[in-house]
Structures are given as structure tokens and as C-alpha cells.
Coordinates of C-alpha atoms in Angstrom, one line a residue:
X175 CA 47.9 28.3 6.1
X176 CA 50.2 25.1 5.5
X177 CA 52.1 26.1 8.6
X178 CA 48.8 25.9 10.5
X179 CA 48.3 22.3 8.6
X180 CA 51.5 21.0 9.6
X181 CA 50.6 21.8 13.1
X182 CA 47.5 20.1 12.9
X183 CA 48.9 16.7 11.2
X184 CA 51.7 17.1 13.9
X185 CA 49.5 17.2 16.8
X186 CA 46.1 15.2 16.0
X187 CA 47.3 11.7 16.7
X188 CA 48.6 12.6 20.1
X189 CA 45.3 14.6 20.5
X190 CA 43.1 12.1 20.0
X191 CA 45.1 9.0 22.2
X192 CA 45.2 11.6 25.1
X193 CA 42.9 11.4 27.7
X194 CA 40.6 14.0 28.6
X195 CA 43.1 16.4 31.1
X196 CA 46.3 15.8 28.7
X197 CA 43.8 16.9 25.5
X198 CA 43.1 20.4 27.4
X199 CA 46.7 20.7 27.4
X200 CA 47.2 19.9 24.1
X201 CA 44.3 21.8 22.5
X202 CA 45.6 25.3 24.7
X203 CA 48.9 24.4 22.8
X204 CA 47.3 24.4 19.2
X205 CA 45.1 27.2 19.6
X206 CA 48.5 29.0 20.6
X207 CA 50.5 28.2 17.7
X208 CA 47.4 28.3 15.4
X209 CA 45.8 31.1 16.1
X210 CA 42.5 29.6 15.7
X211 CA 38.9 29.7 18.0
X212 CA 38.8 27.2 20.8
X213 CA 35.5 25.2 19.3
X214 CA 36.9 25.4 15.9
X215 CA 40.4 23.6 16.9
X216 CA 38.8 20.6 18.8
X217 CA 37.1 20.3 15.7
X218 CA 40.2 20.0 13.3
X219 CA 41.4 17.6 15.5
X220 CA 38.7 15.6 16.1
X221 CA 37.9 14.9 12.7
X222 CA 41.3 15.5 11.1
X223 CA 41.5 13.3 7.5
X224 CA 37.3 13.7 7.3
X225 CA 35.3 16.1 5.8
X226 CA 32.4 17.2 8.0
X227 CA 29.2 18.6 7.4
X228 CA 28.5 21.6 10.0
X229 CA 25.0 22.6 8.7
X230 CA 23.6 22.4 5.1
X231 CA 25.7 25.6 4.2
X232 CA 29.1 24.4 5.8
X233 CA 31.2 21.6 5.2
X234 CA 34.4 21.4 7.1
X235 CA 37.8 19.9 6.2
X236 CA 40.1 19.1 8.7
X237 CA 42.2 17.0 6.8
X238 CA 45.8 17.9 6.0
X239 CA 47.1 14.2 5.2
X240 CA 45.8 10.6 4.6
X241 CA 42.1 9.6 5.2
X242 CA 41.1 7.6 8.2
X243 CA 40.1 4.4 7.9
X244 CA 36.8 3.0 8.1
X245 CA 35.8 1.5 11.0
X246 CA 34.3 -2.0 10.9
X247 CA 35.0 -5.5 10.3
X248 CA 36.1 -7.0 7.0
X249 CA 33.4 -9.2 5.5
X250 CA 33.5 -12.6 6.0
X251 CA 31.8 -13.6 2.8
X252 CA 34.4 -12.3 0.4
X253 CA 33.6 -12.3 -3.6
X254 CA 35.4 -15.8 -4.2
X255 CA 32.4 -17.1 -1.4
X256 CA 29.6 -14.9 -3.6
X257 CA 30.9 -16.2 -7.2
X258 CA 30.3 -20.2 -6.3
X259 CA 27.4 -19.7 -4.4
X260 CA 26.1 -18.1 -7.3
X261 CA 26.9 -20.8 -9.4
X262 CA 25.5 -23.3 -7.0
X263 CA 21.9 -21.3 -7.0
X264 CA 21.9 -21.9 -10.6
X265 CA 22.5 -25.2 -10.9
X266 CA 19.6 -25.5 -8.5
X267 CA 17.5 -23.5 -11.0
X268 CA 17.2 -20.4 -8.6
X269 CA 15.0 -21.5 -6.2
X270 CA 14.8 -19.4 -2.8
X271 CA 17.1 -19.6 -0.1
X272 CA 14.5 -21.1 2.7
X273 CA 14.7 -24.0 0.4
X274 CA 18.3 -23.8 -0.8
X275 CA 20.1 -23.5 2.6
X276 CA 18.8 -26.5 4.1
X277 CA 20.6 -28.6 0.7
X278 CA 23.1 -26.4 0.2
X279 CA 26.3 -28.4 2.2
X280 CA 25.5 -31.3 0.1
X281 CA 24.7 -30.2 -3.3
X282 CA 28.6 -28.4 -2.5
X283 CA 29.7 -31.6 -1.5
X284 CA 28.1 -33.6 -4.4
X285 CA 28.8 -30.9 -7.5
X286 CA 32.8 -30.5 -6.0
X287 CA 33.0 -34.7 -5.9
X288 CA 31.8 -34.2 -9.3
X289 CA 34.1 -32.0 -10.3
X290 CA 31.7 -29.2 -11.3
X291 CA 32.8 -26.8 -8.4
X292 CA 37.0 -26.1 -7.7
X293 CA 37.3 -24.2 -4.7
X294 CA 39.3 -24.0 -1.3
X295 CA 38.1 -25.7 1.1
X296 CA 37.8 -22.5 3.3
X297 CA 34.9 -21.4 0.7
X298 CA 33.5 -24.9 1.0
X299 CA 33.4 -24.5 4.9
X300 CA 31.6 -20.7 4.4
X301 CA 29.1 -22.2 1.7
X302 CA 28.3 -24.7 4.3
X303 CA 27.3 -23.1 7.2
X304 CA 25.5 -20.2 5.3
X305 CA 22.0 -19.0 6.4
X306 CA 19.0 -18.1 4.7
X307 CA 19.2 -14.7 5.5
X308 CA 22.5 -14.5 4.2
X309 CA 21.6 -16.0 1.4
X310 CA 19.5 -13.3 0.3
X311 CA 21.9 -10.4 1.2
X312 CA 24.3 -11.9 -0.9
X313 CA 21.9 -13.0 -4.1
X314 CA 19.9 -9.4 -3.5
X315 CA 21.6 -8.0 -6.7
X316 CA 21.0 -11.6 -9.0
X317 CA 17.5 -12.7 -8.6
X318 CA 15.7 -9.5 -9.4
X319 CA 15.6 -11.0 -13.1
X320 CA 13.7 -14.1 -13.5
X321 CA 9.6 -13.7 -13.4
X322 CA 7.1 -15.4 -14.7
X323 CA 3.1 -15.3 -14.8
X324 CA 0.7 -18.5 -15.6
X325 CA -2.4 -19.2 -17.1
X326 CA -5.4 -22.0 -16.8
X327 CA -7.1 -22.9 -19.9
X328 CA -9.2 -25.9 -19.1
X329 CA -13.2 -25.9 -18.7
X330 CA -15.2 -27.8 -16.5
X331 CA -17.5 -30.8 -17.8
X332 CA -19.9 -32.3 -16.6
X333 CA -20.2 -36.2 -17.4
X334 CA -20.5 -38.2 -13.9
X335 CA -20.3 -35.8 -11.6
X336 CA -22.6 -36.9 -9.4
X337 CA -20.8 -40.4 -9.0
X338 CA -17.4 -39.0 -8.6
X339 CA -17.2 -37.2 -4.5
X340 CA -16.2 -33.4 -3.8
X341 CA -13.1 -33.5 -1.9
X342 CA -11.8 -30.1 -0.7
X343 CA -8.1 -29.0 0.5
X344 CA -8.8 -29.7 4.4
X345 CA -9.6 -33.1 3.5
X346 CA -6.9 -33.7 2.0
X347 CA -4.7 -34.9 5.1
X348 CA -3.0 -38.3 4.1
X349 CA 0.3 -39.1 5.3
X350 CA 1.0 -42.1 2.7
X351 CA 2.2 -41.9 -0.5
X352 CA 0.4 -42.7 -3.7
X353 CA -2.4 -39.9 -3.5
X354 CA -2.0 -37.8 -6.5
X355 CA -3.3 -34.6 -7.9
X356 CA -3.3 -34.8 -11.7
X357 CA -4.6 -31.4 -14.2
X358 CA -3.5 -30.2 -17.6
X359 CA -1.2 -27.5 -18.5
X360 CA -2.0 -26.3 -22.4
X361 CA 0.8 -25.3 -24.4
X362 CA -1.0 -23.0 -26.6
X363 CA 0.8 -19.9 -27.3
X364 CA -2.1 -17.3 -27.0
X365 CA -4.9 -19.3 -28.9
X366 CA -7.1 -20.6 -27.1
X367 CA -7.9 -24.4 -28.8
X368 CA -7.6 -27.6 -28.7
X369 CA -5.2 -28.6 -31.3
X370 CA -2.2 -28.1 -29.4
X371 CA 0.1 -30.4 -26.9
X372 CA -0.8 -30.6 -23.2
X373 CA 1.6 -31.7 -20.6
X374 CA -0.3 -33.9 -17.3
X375 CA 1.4 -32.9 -14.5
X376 CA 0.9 -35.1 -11.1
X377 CA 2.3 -34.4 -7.7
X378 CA 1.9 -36.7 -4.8
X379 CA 0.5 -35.0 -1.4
X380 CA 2.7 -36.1 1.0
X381 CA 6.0 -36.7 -0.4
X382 CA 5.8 -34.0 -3.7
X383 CA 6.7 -36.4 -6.0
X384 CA 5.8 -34.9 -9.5
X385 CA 6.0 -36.7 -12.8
X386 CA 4.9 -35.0 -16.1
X387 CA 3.5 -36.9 -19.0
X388 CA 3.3 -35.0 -22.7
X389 CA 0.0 -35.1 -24.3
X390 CA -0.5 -35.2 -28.4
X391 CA -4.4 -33.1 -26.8
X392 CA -6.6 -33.2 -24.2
X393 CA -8.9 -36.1 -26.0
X394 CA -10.0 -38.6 -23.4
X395 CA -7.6 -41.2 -25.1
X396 CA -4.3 -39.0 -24.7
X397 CA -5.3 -38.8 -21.0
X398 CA -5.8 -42.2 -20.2
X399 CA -2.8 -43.3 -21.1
X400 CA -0.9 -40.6 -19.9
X401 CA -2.2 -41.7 -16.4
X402 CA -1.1 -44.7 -16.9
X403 CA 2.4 -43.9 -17.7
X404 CA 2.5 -41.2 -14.6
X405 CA 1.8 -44.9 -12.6
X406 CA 4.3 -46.8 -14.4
X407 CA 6.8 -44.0 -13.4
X408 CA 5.9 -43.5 -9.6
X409 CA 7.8 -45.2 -6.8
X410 CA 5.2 -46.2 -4.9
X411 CA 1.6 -47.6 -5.7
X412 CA -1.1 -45.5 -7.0
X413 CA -3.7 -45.3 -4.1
X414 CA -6.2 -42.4 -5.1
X415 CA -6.2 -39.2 -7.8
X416 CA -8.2 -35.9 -7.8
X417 CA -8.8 -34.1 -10.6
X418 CA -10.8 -30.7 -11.7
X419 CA -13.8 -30.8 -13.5
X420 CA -12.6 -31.4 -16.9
X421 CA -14.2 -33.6 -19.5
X422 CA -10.4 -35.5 -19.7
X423 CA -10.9 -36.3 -16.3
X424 CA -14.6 -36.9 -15.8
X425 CA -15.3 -39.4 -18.4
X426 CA -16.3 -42.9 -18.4
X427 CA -12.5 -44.6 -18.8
X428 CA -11.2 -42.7 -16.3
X429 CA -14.1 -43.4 -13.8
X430 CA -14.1 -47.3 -14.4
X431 CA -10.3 -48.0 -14.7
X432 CA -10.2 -46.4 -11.5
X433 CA -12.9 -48.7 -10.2
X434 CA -11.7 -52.1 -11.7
X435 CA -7.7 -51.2 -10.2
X436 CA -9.2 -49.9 -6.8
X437 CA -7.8 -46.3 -6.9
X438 CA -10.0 -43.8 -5.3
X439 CA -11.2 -40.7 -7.4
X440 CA -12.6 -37.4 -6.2
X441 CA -12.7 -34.1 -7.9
X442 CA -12.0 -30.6 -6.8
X443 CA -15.1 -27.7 -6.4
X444 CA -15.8 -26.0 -9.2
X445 CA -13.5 -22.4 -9.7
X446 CA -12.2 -23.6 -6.6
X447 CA -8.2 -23.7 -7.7
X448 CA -6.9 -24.0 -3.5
X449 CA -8.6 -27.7 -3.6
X450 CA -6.3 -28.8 -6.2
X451 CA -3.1 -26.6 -4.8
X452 CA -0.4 -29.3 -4.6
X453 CA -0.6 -29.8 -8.1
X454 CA -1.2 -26.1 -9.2
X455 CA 2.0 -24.7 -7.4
X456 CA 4.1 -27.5 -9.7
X457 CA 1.9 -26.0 -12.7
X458 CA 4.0 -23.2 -12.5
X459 CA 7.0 -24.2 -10.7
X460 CA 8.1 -26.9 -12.9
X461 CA 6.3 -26.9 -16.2
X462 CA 6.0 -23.3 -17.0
X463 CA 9.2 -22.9 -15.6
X464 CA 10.7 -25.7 -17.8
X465 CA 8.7 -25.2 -21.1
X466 CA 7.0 -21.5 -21.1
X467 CA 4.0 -20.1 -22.9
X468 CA 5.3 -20.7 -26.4
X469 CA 3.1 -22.8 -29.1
X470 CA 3.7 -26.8 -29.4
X471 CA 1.6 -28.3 -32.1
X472 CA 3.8 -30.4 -34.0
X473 CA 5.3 -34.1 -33.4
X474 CA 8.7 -32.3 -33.5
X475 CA 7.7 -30.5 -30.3
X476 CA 5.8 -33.0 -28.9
X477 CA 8.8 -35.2 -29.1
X478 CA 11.1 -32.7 -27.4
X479 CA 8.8 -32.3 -24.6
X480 CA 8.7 -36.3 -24.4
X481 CA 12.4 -35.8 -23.7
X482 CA 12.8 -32.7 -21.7
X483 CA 10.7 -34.2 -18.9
X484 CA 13.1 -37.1 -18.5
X485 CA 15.4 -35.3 -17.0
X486 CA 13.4 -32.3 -15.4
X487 CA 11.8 -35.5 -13.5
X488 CA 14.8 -36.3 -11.8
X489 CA 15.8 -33.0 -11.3
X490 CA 13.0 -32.1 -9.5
X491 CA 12.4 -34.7 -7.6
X492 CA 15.8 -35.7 -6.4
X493 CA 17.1 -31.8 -6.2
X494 CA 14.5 -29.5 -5.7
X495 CA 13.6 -29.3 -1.8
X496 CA 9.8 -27.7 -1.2
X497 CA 8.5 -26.8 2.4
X498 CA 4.8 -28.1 3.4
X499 CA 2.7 -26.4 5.4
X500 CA 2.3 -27.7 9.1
X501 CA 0.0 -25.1 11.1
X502 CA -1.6 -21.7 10.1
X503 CA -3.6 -19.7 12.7
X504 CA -5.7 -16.3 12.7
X505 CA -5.1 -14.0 14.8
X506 CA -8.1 -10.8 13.9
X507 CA -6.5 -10.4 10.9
X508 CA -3.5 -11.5 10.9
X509 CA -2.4 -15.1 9.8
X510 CA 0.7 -16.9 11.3
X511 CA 2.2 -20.1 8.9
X512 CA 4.5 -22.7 10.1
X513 CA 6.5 -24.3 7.3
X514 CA 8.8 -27.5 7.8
X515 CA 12.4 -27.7 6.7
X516 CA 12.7 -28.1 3.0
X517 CA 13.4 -31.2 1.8
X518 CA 12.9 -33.1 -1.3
X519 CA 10.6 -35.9 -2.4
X520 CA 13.6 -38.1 -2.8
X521 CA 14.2 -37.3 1.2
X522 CA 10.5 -37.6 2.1
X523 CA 10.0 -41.1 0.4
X524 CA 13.1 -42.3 2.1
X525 CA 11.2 -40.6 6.2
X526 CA 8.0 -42.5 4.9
X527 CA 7.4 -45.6 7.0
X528 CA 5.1 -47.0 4.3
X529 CA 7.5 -47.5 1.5
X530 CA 9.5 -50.9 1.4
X531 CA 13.3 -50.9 1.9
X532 CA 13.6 -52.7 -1.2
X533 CA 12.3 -49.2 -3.2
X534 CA 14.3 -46.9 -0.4
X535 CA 17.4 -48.9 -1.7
X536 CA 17.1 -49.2 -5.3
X537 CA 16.1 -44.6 -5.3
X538 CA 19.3 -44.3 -3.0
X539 CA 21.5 -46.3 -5.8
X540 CA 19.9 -43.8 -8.5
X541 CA 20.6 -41.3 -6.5
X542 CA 24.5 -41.9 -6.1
X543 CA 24.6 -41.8 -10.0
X544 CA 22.6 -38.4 -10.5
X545 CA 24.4 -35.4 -11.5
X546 CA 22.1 -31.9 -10.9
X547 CA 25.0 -30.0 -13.2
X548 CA 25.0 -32.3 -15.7
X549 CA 20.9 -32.6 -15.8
X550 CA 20.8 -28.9 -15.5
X551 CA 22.6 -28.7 -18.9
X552 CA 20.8 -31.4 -20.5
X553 CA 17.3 -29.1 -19.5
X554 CA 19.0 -26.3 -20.5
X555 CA 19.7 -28.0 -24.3
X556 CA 16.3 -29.4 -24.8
X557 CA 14.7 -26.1 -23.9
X558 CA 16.6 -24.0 -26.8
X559 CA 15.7 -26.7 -29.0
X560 CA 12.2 -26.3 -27.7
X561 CA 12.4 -22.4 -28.1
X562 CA 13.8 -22.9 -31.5
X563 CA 10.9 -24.7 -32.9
X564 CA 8.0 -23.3 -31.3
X565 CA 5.8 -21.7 -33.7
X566 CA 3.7 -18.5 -33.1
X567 CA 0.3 -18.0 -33.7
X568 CA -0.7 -17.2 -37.0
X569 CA -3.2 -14.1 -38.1
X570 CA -5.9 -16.1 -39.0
X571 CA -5.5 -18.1 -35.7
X572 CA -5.4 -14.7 -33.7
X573 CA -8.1 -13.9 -35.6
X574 CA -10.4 -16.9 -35.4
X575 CA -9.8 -16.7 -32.0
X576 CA -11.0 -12.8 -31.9
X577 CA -14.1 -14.2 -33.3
X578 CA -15.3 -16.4 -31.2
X579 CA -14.8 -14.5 -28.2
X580 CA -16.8 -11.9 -29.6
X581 CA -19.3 -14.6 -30.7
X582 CA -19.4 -15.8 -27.0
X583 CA -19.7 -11.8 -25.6
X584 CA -23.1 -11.3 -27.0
X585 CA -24.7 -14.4 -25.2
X586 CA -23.6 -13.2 -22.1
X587 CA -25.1 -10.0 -22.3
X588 CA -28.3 -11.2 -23.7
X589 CA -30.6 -11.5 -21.0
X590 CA -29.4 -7.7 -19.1
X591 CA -29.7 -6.6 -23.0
X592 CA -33.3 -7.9 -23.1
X593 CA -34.4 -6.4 -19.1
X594 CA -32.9 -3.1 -20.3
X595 CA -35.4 -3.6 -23.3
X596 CA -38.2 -4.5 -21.4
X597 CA -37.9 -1.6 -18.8
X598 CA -37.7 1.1 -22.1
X599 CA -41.1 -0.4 -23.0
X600 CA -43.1 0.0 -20.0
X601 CA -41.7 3.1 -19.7
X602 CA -43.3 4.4 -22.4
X603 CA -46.6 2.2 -21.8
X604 CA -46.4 4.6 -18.9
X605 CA -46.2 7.7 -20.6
X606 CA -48.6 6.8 -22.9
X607 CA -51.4 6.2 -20.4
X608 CA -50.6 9.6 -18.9
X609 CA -51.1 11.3 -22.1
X610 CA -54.2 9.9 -22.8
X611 CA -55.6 11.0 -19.1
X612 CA -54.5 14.4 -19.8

């Protein structure tokens, strides 16, 4: 048996280089020496240094030496290229990588001038031409850990709304900045109330410019003003808002302030969360994203969320790149969407034509002195802090808040309560009658 192997490591190379009249040659030779079946010697020296699998019950070793190599190409993206662009996808809060390739050469360029990323430049070079699909092959095993889910807790009013116009999503179609979509994002921990913080949260259609305002409540007070520090804060005039059908919203400050400063104001449909959807993907994407579900009731907390949306402000809105939607078509039943490139509102204020150079020039200065590493931490601080002071809900608050959903449940089944009733009782008028004509 090792004589037979030595024979085979001796002559397998020169079988395999050979062509096809020199190997019949060469495999008469083996099965000479060997003494083995003609089929069964090819196959040694085929496969010699692999182990084969005949059929399920035979597996077939034909090696006697050293393993062959694998053949392929050696990956281009080596674990050095994998282990910065991870770091790169954090820093940019791990967004996807449809929005992350189109940024990713100059957030490199930026955190490396910096001095947040030290790398050759032959991983710069990789990082830089890097696709989206790529992207996701080599992030599949990272971004399997980070989900969230959100919830609305807002009800509609109804003061004014017969002066205040519908507007639905079709209609909103302006190219111009200063169109906002404002609602409230409650920060109530589980308990559903009103004596918590809120957080206003506007985005502008066309560029995606989002600012966030912290809220002591959702009084009509604590709204008004927060619009009117979301207008101090934009770059750009404040030409129209569009609310849901909330009482914050729909009241008489917000309807005549908007009429004395010229700003148009519609509201959304009722239940109808796609007219408002500009501002409800940032619901999620920013503010739960940044703050959570936890409970914030206290000045402490208020305070901290004050601060935290400093910086999320210009991380967002000088980093984050979003995609819009330019065309979606039905085919039967299928539906094609067209995205553009992702870009962020710091890009798309500086493409719109209807901002002054003056305001271009004084966001590209700011923009030179931005670091998204060094915001990134400072989010990153101010959200433990957050975390660390956020207080759960109590038993009695879980309780009173048991109550009145049960309170509410009866009313609601009331009137099928009282048809049920009312069908029992004819039923046995009916019987009765029958009984009596018997």
C-alpha cells in the first residue's frame, strides 16, 4: 500500500500536465506497477491530494501528500479594508449602503484629515471606489443587530378645521425650500399621558432639512414657541407648514401667527400617516433613533434633550445623505421606484437655485469646521446620560393607565352591546306570541 502511494505521488503531476495521448501512456504505466482497475487509477490521479465523494456510501482518498490548492482569486477587500469601513459605517450611525456609498470617499477623506482614521493609502483608494453591493457583502455579518420599532401617540382635534385646507402627499410637489412638515414625537415610556416631554420634529420637503425642538408638553404654548425656534434655526425662510390634526397644531395661535407672518398652513387627512411622510420617516430615523422609548418627565431630562439635539442637528443634516423619490409606476401588480443619488440636505440647499450665495457661503464655512467623529461621540455622551436618568413607569401609572383603557373599552362596545340586547328581546316577544296561538 505505501509502495502503491509513492507511485501515485510520483506520477500525478506529470499525469495531469500531460495531454490526452501522453496520459494513456501514463495511466497504462500506473495500472502496471499498481495493480489497480483502469477507472479506479484515472481517479487517483485525477483527484490526487482531494477527497472525493463517489456516492453517499463512498468517499474516495486519493491523496498521498499535500492538499491542492484552491482555485480562485485572492480577495481584493482584505480584513484591514473591512475593519475601517466598519468604523466609517459607525461614525455615520449605520445607515445603509445606498446612502453611505455615494459619501463614502469624502467622509474618508474628511475623518483621515481629521485624524480619526490612520490607514494606507491603498485602503483609502479601496474604501473609495467601493460599491453598494459591496457594501453589504462585507457589513452582512454587522448590521443584523440594530432594530427598532415606533409608536404614534397624538389624537386628532378638531378646532378650525374647516378654515385650515386638506393637503395630501401628491400635492405636495414644491421644489423650494422652506415648506415644512412639523408633528410630535411623545417621550412617554409606556403611559400614555400628557405629563411627559415631547420633541417637535420638522423636515423640509425638498431639501430634508430636519431641526428638532424639545417640548416641556404638548400644551398649545410649548408648541408655539417651539415653532418658532425651529424658524429661528432654519437656513432658509419659512414659507408654509403642515401638520396632523392635533389640538397643538389646530388652535387659534398657530392659525393666526401663520396668517399675520404669511406662512401657508394645511393639515394632513385624518389616520392618513403617507400625507405627512417626510416628517414621519425622521420620526423614527432621527428622534427614536437618537432618544428611544424611555420616560422623560423631568427638567433634568428635558434639559439633556435641549442639548442632545444640538449636535444630532448638524449631524443629520450635514452627514446623513437620504434618497427622494423621483418616479414610481404600476405595472398589474407590481410597482417599480426610482430613487435619486443620496445626498444630504447640506448638499441639496447648496443645488437649490432659490437660496442666496450669501447663506450657501456662510453653511460651506460651518461645514469646513464640522467633525461627524467628534459629534458622533458628543451624541453618544448625552444619550447615556439620557439613559441614565430616564425613569420608568411606576405601578400606579401602569395602573391608572390600565384603567382608563378599560374605562374607554366599554363605550365602544355599547351600542353592538345594546343591538345584541334588543335582538334577545324580540326574540322572545316572538316566542311568546307563538305560545299564546298554540
Amino acid at each position: 500500500m505505501k509502495e502503491r502511494k509513492r507511485i501515485a505521488e510520483a506520477t500525478a503531476g506529470r499525469y495531469r500536465r500531460a495531454r490526452k495521448k501522453e496520459k494513456t501512456a501514463i495511466l497504462n504505466e500506473f495500472v502496471e506497477l499498481s495493480g489497480l482497475a483502469r477507472s479506479y487509477a484515472a481517479l487517483v490521479l485525477r483527484n490526487h491530494g482531494r477527497v472525493v465523494q463517489v456516492n453517499p456510501q463512498l468517499r474516495v482518498r486519493g491523496d498521498v501528500g499535500k492538499k491542492l490548492r484552491r482555485p480562485g482569486r485572492r480577495p481584493d477587500y482584505d480584513e484591514s479594508v473591512v475593519k475601517v469601513l466598519i468604523k466609517v459605517w459607525r461614525i455615520m450611525d449605520y445607515i445603509c449602503s445606498k446612502r453611505l456609498a455615494p459619501v463614502l470617499a469624502e467622509i474618508v477623506e474628511r475623518l483621515q484629515r481629521r485624524g480619526e482614521l490612520k490607514s494606507a493609502p491603498e485602503v483609502i483608494k479601496k474604501l473609495s471606489r467601493m460599491s453598494a453591493a459591496t457594501i453589504d457583502r462585507l457589513l452582512r455579518g454587522e448590521r443584523q443587530k440594530y432594530q427598532l420599532k415606533g409608536r404614534a401617540h397624538t389624537r386628532p382635534g378638531t378646532l378650525l378645521k374647516h378654515q385650515i385646507p386638506l393637503r395630501t402627499f401628491s400635492e405636495w410637489d414644491e421644489q423650494q425650500p422652506g415648506f415644512l412638515e412639523i408633528d410630535l414625537v411623545g417621550h412617554d415610556g409606556g403611559v400614555i399621558d400628557s405629563l411627559h416631554a415631547f420633541t417637535l420634529n420638522a423636515t423640509d420637503v425638498a431639501t430634508g432639512w430636519t431641526v428638532c425642538v424639545a417640548l416641556k408638553n404638548k400644551a398649545q404654548v410649548w408648541s408655539f414657541a417651539g415653532l418658532q425656534k425651529i424658524r429661528a434655526k432654519l437656513p432658509f425662510p419659512l414659507l408654509g407648514i403642515d401638520s396632523d390634526n392635533g389640538s397643538e397644531f389646530i388652535n387659534e395661535s398657530f392659525f393666526r401667527y401663520c396668517q399675520d407672518e404669511k406662512i401657508t398652513f394645511t393639515r394632513s387627512r385624518p389616520y392618513r400617516k403617507n400625507d405627512s411622510c417626510f416628517v414621519e420617516q425622521k420620526n423614527y430615523s432621527v428622534v427614536r433613533r437618537a432618544v428611544g422609548y424611555q420616560r422623560c418627565d423631568t427638567d433634568e431630562q428635558l434639559h439633556l434633550l435641549e442639548e442632545l439635539y444640538e449636535p444630532l442637528e448638524l449631524y443629520t443634516n450635514f452627514f446623513q445623505p437620504s434618497m427622494k423619490l423621483k418616479l414610481k409606476e404600476r405595472h398589474g401588480a407590481r410597482v417599480t421606484k426610482k430613487y435619486d443619488k443620496a445626498r444630504t440636505p447640506y448638499q441639496r440647499v447648496l443645488e437649490s437655485s432659490f437660496i442666496d450665495e450669501v447663506t450657501k457661503e456662510q453653511l460651506r464655512q460651518r461645514y469646513q469646521l464640522l467633525n461627524p467623529a467628534q459629534l458622533k461621540r458628543q451624541l453618544e455622551r448625552l444619550q447615556r446620560q439620557l439613559l441614565a436618568t430616564a425613569s420608568r413607569p411606576t405601578r400606579s401609572q401602569k395602573r391608572l393607565a390600565s384603567k382608563r383603557g378599560a374605562a374607554r373599552r366599554p363605550a365602544v362596545e355599547m351600542p353592538r352591546l345594546r343591538k345584541a340586547t334588543n335582538s334577545v328581546a324580540s326574540l322572545s316577544r316572538l316566542e311568546k306570541s307563538a305560545q299564546k296561538a298554540a
